[in-house]
Short mmCIF file of C-alpha atoms and ligand atoms in Angstrom, two decimals:
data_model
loop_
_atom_site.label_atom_id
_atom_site.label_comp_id
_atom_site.label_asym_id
_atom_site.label_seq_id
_atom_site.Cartn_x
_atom_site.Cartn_y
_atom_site.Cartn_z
CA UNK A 1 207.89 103.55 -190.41
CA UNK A 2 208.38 107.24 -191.68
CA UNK A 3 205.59 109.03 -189.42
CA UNK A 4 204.67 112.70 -189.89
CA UNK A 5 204.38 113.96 -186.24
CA UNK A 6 202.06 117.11 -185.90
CA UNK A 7 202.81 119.14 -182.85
CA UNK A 8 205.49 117.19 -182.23
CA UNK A 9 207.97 120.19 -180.70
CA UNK A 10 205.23 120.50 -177.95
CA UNK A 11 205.25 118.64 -174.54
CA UNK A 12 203.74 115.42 -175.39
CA UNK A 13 204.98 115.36 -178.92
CA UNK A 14 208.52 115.91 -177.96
CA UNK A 15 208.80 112.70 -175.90
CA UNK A 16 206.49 110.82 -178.25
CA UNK A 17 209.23 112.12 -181.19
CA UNK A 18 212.00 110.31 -178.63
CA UNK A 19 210.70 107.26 -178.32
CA UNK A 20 209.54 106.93 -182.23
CA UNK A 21 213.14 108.20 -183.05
CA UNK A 22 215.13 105.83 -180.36
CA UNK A 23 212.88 102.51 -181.68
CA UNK A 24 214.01 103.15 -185.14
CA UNK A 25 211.26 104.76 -186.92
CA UNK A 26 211.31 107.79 -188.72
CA UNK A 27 210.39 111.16 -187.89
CA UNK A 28 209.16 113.92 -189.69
CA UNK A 29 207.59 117.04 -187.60
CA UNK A 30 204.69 119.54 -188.69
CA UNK A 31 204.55 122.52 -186.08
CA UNK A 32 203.37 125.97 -186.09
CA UNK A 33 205.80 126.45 -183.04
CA UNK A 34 202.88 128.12 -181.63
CA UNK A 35 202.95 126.84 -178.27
CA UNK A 36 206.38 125.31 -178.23
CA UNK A 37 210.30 125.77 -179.05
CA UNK A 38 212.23 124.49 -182.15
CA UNK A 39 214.59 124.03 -179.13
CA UNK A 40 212.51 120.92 -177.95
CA UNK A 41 213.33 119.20 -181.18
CA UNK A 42 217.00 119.71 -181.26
CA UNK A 43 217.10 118.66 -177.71
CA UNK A 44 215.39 115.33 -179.17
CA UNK A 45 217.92 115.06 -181.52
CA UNK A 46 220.57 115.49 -179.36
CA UNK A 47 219.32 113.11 -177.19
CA UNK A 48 218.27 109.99 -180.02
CA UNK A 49 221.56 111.00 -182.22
CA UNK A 50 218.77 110.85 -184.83
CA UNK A 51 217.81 113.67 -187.52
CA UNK A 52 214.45 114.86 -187.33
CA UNK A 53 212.93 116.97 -190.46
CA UNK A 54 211.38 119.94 -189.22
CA UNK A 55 208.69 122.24 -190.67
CA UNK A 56 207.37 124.84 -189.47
CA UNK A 57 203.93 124.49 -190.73
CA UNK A 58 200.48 125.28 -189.72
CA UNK A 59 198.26 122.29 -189.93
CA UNK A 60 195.31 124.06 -191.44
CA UNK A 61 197.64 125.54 -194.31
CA UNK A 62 196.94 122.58 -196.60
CA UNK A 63 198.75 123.46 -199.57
CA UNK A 64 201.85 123.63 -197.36
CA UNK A 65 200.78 119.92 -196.31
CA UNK A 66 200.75 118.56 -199.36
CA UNK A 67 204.30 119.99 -200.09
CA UNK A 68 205.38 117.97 -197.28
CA UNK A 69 203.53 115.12 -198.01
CA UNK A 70 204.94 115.07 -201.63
CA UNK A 71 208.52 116.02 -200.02
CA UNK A 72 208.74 112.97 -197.54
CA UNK A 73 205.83 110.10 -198.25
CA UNK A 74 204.77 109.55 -194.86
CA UNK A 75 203.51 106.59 -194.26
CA UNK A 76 201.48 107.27 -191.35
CA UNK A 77 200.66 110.03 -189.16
CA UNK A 78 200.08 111.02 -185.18
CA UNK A 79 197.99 114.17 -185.16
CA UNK A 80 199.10 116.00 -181.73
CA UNK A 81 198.70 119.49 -183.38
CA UNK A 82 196.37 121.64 -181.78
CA UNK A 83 195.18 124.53 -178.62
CA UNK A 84 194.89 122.58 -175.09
CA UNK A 85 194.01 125.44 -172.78
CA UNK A 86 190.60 124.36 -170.90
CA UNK A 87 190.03 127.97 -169.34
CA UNK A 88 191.20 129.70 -172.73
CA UNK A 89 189.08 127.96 -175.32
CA UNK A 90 186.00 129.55 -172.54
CA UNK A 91 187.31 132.49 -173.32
CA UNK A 92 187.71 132.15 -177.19
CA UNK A 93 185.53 129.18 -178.51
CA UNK A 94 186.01 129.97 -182.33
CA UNK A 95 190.13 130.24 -182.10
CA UNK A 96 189.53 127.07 -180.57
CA UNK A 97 186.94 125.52 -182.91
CA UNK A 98 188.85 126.84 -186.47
CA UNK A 99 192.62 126.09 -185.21
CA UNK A 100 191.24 122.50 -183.47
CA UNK A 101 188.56 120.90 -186.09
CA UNK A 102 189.95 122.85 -189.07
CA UNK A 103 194.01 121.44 -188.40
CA UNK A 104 192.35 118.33 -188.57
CA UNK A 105 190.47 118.24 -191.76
CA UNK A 106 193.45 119.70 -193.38
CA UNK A 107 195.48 116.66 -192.04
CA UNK A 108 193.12 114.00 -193.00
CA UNK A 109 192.12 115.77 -196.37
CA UNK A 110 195.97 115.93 -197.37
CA UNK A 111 196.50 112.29 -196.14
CA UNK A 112 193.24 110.73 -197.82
CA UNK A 113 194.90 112.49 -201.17
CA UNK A 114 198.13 110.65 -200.88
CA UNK A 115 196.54 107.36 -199.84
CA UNK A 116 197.95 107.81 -196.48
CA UNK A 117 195.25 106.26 -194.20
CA UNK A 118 197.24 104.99 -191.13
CA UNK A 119 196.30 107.78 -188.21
CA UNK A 120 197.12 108.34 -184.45
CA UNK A 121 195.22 110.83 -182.69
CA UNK A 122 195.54 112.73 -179.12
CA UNK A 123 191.76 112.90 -177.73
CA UNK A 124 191.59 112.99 -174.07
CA UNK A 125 190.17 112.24 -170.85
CA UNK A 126 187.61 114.74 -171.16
CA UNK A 127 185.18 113.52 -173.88
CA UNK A 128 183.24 111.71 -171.30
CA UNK A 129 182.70 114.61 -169.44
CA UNK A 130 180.97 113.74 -166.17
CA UNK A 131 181.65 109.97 -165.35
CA UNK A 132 179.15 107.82 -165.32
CA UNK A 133 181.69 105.41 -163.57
CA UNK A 134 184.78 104.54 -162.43
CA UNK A 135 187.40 103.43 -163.42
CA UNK A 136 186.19 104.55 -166.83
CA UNK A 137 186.26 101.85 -169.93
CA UNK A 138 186.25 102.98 -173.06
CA UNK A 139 182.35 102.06 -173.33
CA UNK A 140 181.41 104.65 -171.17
CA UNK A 141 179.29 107.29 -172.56
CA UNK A 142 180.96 110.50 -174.26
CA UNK A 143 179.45 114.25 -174.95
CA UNK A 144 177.68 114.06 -171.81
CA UNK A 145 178.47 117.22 -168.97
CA UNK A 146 181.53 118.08 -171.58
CA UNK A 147 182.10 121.67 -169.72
CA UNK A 148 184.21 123.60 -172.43
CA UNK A 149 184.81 124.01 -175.88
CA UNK A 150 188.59 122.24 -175.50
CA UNK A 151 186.69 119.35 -175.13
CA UNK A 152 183.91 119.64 -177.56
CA UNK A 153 186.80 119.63 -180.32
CA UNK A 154 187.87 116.27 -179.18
CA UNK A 155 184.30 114.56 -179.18
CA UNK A 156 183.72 116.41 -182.60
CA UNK A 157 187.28 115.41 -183.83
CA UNK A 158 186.22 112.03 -182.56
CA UNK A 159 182.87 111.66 -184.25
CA UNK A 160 184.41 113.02 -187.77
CA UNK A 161 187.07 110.54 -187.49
CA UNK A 162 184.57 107.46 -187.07
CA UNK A 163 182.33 108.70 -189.88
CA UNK A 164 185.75 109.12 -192.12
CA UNK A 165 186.31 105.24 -191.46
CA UNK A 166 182.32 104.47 -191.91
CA UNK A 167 183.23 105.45 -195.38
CA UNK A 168 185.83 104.08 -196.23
CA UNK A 169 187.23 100.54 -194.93
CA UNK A 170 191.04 101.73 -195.44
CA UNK A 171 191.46 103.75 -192.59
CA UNK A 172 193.06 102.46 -189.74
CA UNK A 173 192.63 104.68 -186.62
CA UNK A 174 193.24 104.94 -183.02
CA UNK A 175 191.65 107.39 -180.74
CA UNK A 176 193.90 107.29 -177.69
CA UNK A 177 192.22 109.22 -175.10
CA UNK A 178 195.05 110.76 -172.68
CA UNK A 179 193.89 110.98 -168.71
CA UNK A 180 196.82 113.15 -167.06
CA UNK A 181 199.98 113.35 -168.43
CA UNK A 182 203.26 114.64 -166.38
CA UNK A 183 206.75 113.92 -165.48
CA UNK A 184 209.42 114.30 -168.19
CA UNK A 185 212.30 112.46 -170.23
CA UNK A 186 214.66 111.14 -167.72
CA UNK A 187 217.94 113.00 -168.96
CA UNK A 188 215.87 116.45 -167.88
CA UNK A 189 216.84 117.76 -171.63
CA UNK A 190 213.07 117.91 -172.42
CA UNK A 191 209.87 118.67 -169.86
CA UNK A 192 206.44 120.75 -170.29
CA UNK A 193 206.97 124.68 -170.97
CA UNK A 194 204.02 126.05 -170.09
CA UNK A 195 203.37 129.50 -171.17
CA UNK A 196 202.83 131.68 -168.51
CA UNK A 197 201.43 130.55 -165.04
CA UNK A 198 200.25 127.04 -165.44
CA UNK A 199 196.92 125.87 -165.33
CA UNK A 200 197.72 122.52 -164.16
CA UNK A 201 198.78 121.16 -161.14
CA UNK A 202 202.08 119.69 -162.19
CA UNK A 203 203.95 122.13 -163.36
CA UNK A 204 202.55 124.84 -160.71
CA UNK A 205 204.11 122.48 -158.31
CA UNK A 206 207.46 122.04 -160.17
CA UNK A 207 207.59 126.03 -160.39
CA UNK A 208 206.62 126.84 -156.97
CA UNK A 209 209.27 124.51 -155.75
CA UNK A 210 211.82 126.29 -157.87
CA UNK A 211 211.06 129.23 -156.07
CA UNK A 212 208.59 130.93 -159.06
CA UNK A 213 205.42 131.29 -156.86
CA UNK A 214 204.99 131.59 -153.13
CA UNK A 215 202.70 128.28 -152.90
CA UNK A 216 200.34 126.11 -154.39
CA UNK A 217 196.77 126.46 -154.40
CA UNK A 218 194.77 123.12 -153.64
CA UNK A 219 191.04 123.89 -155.19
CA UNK A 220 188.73 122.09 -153.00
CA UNK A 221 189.75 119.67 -149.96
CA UNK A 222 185.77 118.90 -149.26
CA UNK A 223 185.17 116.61 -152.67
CA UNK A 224 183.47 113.04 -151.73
CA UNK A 225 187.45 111.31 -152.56
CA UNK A 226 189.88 110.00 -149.88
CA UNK A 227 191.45 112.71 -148.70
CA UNK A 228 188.80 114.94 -149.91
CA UNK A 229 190.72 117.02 -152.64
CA UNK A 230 190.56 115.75 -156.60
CA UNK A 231 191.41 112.68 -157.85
CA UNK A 232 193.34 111.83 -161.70
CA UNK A 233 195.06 109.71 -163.14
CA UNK A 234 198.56 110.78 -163.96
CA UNK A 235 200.61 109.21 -166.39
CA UNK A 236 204.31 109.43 -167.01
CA UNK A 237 205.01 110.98 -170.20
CA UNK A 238 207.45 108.57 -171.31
CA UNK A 239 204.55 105.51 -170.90
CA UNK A 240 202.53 108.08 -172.81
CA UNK A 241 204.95 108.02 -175.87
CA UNK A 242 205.07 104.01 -175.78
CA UNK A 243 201.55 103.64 -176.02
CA UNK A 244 201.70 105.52 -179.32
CA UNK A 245 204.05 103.40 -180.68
CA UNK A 246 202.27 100.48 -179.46
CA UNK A 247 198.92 101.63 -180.96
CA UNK A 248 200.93 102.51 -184.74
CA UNK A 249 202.30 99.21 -184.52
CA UNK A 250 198.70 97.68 -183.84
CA UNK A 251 196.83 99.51 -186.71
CA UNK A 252 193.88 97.65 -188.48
CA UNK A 253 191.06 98.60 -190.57
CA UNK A 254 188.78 100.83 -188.90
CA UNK A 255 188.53 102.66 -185.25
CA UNK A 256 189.93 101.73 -182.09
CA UNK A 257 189.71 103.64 -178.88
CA UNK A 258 191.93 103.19 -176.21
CA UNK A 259 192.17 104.75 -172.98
CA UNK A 260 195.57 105.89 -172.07
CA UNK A 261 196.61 106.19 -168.10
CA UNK A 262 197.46 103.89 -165.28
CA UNK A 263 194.58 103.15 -163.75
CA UNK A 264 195.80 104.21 -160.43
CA UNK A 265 193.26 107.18 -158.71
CA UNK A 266 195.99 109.88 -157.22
CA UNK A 267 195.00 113.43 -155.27
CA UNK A 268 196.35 115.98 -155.25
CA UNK A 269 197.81 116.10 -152.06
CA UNK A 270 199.27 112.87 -153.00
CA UNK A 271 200.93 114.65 -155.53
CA UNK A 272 202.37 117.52 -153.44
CA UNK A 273 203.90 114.55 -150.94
CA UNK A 274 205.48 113.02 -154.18
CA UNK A 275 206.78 116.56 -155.49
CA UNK A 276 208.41 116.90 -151.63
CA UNK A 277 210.14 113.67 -151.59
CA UNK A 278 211.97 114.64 -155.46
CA UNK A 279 212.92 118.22 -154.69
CA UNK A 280 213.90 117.37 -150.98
CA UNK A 281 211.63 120.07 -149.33
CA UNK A 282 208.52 121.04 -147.70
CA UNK A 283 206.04 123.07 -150.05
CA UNK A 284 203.98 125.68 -148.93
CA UNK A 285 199.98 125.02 -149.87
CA UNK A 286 196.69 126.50 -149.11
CA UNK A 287 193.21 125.21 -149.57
CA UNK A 288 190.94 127.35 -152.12
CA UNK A 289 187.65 127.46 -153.26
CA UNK A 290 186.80 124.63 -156.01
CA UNK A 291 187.54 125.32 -159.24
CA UNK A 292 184.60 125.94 -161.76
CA UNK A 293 183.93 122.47 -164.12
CA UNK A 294 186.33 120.53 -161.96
CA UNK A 295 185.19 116.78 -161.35
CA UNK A 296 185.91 115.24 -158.06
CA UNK A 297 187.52 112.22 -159.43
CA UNK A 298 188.40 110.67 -163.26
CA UNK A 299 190.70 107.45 -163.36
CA UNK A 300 190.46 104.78 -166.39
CA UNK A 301 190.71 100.93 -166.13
CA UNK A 302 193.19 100.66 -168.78
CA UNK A 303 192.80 96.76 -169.70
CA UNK A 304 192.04 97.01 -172.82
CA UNK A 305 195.26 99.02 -174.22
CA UNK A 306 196.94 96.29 -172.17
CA UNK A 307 195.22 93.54 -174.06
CA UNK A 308 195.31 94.45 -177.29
CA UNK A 309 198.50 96.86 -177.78
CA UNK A 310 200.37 94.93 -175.50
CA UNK A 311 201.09 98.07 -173.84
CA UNK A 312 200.96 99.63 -169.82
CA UNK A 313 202.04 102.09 -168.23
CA UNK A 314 204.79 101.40 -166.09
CA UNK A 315 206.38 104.20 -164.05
CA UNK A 316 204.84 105.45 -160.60
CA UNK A 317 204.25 108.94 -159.20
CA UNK A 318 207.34 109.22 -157.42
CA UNK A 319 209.20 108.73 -160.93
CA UNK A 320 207.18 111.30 -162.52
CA UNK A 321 207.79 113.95 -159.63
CA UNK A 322 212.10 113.10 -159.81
CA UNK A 323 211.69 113.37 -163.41
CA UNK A 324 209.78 116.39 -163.62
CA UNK A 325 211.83 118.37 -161.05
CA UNK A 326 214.74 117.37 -162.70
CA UNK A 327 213.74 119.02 -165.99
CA UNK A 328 212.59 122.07 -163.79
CA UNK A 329 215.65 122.41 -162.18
CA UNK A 330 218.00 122.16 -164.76
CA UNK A 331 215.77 124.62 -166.98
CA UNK A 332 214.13 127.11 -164.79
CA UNK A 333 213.34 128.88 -167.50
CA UNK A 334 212.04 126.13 -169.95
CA UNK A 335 213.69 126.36 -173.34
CA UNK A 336 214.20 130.05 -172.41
CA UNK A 337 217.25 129.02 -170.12
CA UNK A 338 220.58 127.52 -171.79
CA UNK A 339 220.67 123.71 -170.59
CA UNK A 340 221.75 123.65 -167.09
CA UNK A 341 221.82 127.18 -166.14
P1 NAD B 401 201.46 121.44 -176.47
O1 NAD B 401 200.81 122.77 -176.58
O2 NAD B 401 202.74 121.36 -175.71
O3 NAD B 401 201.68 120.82 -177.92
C1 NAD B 401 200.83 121.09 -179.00
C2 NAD B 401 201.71 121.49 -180.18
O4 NAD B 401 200.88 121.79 -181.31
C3 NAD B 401 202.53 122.75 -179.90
O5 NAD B 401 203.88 122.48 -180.23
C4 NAD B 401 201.93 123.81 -180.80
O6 NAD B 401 202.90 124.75 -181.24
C5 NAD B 401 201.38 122.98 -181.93
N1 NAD B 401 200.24 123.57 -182.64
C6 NAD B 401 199.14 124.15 -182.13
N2 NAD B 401 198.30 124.52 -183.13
C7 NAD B 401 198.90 124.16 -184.29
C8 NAD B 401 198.54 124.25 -185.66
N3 NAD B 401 197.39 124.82 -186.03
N4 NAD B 401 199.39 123.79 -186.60
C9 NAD B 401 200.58 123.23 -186.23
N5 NAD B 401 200.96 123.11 -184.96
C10 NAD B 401 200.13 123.56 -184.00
O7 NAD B 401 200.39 120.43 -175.84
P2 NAD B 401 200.56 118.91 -175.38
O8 NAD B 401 200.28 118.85 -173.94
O9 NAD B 401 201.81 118.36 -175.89
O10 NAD B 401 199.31 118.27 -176.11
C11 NAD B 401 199.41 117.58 -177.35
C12 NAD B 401 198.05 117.05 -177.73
O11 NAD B 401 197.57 116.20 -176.70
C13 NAD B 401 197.00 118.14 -177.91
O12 NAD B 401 196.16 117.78 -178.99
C14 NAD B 401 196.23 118.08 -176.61
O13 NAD B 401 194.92 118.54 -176.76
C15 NAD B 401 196.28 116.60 -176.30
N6 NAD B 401 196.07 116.32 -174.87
C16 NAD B 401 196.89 116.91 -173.94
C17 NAD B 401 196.66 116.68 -172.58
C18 NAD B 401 197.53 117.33 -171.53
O14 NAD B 401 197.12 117.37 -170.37
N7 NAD B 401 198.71 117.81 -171.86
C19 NAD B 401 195.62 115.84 -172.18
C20 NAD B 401 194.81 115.24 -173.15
C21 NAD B 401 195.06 115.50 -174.50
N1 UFG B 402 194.60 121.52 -159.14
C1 UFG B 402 194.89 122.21 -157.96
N2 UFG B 402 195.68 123.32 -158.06
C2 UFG B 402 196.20 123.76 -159.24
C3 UFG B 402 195.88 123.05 -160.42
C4 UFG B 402 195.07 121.94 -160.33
O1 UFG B 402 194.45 121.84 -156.89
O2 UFG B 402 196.91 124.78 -159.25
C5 UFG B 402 193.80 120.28 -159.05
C6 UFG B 402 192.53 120.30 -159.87
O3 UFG B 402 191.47 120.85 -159.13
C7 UFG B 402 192.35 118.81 -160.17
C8 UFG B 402 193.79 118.28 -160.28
O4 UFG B 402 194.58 119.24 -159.58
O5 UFG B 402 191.73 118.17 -159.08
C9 UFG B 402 194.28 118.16 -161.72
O6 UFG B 402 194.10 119.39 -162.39
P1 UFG B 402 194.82 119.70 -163.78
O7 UFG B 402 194.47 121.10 -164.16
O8 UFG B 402 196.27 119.35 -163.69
O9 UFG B 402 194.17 118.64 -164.77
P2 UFG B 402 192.64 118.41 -165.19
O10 UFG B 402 192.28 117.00 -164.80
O11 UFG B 402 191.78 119.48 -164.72
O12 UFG B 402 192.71 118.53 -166.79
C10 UFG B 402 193.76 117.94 -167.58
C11 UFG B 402 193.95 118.77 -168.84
C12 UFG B 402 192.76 118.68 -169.73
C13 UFG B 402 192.44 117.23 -170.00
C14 UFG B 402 192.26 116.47 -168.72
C15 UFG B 402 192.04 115.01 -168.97
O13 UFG B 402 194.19 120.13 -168.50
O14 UFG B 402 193.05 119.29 -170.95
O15 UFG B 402 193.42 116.63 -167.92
O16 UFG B 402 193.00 114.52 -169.84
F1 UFG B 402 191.29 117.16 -170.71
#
C-alpha cells in the first residue's frame, strides 16, 4: 500500500517508516520536523535502499494536505503527528490541545475528502489513566484519573475517531494504544533524540551511561510492586513498528482497539540491570522522591492484538537495552553527531 506517514521523522515513526518501507509498501511522510531531524528519514532510506517522499508539512495546515493528498493518492494513513511531552502539555494545555486535536481533524477532514478512510492511529497507555486492573485489556475503563492534558488529547482523539466511524460505515480504524516504547533499530543508524534532558527513563539511562549526566534518578523505591520502584511495560520499538503493519493489513469497517506492549511488568531497577549488562558498566543511581501523577504499575495483557492481528511482540529487555546503547553510542549527539563519531 502507498501510506501517508504523519510524524514519521520522529522516534516511533522512523522505525515504523523502516519496517513499512523494508515489507514493500510505500511511504510517503508528513512532518513539521518539529520535534525531529530530516536526518532520521535519510538514515531510513539509507538503511531500506527505498525512497521515501518527504514533506515538510504541518498537519493542521490543511490546504497543504490536500496538495499532498492530490500529489500522491494515499491509500491509507498512520497518524503519529503530534506533542508527547507529559510534564509540558501541564505547562501549556492549549499548544497541546490546538497542535494535538486540531492535526487531527485536519488529517481526517483531508482524508474523508479524498475518500481515503483506511486510518492508523498512535493513542497510548495513558487513556485509562488509573488502572482499574492489571494486566489491562482493552475493556478496561478510559478517562478515568487521566492526570494531564497529553493524555486528554488521546481519549478526545479517541472518542472523535469512534463517532467519525458511528457515521459513517467506511472507515476502518485502529486505535493502537502504545504502553512503553524503547530500544532502537538494530544497525544503531536510528534511536530516540530527545530534546533536551529526557523525561523518560530510557534514554536518561542511555545518556547517563554515555557519560551526559552524573546518575540516574529512581523516583520512588517504596511503591506496593516487587522491588518497590515503578512498574511498565516496555516494548521494543521495532515490535512496535510490526504491529502497525499488522493492524493496516487487518483493517475492517469500523473501530478496533488494540493494546500494544508485551505484557511483561518490568521496574525500573530492572531496567538499570539490563542497561549495565549492554554498556558493560556499573551505573550510578539514587533514590528520589516520587514523581507527581506517576502510577505504581501499568502492564497490558496483549491477547487480543495476538489474536486478531496475528501480531506479538517478540524481543526482551536485554535486546532493547543493546539496541538502545548502541544507537547512543554511535550518536552521542543524536542526529546532531555525524554517524559514528
Ligand atoms: P516524536 O516527537 O519523536 O514524534 C512525533 C513527530 O511528530 C515528530 O517528528 C514531530 O516533529 C512531528 N509533529 C509534531 N507536531 C506536528 C504537527 N502539528 N504536524 C506535523 N508533524 C508534527 O514522538 P514519538 O515518541 O515518536 O511519538 C509518536 C506518537 O506516538 C505521538 O503521537 C505520541 O503521542 C505517541 N505515543 C508515544 C509514546 C512514547 O512513549 N514515545 C507513548 C504512547 C504514544
Ligand atoms: N523514571 C525514573 N527516573 C527517570 C524517569 C522515569 O525512575 O528519570 C520511572 C518513572 O517513575 C516510571 C518509569 O520510570 O516508574 C517509566 O517512566 P517514563 O517517564 O519512562 O514513562 P511513563 O510510563 O511515565 O510514560 C510514558 C510516556 C507517556 C505515555 C506512557 C504510556 O512518557 O507519554 O508512557 O504509554 F503515555
Amino acid at each position: 500500500m502507498r501510506i501517508l506517514l504523519t510524524g514519521g521523522a520522529g522516534y516511533i515513526g522512523s522505525h515504523v517508516a523502516l519496517d513499512l518501507c523494508s515489507t514493500g509498501h510505500e511511504v510517503i511522510i508528513v512532518d513539521n520536523l518539529s520535534n525531529s531531524s530530516r536526518t532520521a528519514i535519510e538514515r531510513v532510506e539509507e538503511i531500506t535502499g527505498k525512497t521515501i517522499d518527504f514533506h515538510q508539512l504541518d498537519c493542521r495546515d490543511t490546504v497543504g494536505l490536500r496538495h499532498v493528498f492530490h500529489q500522491r493518492a494515499p491509500e491509507g494513513v498512520i497518524h503519529l503527528a503530534g506533542l508527547k511531552s507529559v510534564g509540558e502539555s501541564v505547562a501549556q494545555p492549549l499548544t497541546y490541545y490546538d497542535t494535538n486535536i486540531n492535526a487531527a481533524l485536519s488529517v481526517i477532514e483531508v482524508m474523508d475528502e479524498f475518500d481515503v478512510r483506511k486510518l492508523i492511529f498512535s493513542s497510548s497507555a495513558t487513556v485509562y489513566g488509573d488502572p482499574e486492573f492489571l494486566p489491562l485489556t482493552e475493556q478496561a475503563r478510559t478517562g478515568v484519573g487521566i492526570s494531564n492534558p497529553y493524555g486528554w488529547t488521546k481519549f478526545f482523539i479517541e472518542q472523535i475517531l469512534m463517532d467519525l466511524a458511528a457515521s459513517n460505515n467506511l472507515w476502518e480504524i485502529s486505535l493502537l494504544r502504545y504502553f512503553n516504547p524503547v530500544g532502537a533499530h538494530e544497525s544503531g543508524l536510528i534511536g530516540e533524540d530527545p530534546t533536551g534532558i529526557p523525561n523518560n527513563l530510557m534514554p536518561f539511562v542511555a545518556q547517563v551511561a554515555a557519560g551526559r549526566h552524573d546518575q540516574i534518578k529512581v523516583f520512588g523505591d517504596d511503591y506496593d510492586t516487587p522491588d518497590g520502584t515503578g512498574v511498565r511495560d516496555y516494548i521494543h520499538v521495532m515490535d512496535l513498528g510490526a504491529a502497525h503493519r499488522a493492524a493496516l493489513e487487518h483493517l475492517r469497517p469500523g473501530v478496533d482497539i488494540y493494546n500494544v506492549g508485551t505484557g511483561t511488568p518490568v521496574s525500573v531497577l530492572e531496567i538499570i540491570s539490563g542497561f549495565e549488562q549492554a554498556c558493560g558498566r556499573a551505573l550510578p543511581y539514587t533514590i528520589k522522591e516520587r514523581r507527581a501523577g506517576d502510577l505504581a504499575s501499568t502492564y497490558c495483557c496483549p491477547d487480543k492484538a495476538e489474536s486478531e492481528l496475528n501480531w506479538k511482540a517478540h524481543r526482551t529487555i536485554a535486546e532493547a537495552c543493546q539496541d538502545s546503547w548502541r544507537w547512543q553510542s554511535m550518536n552521542p549527539d543524536g542526529y546532531g553527531t555525524p554517524q559514528g563519531n
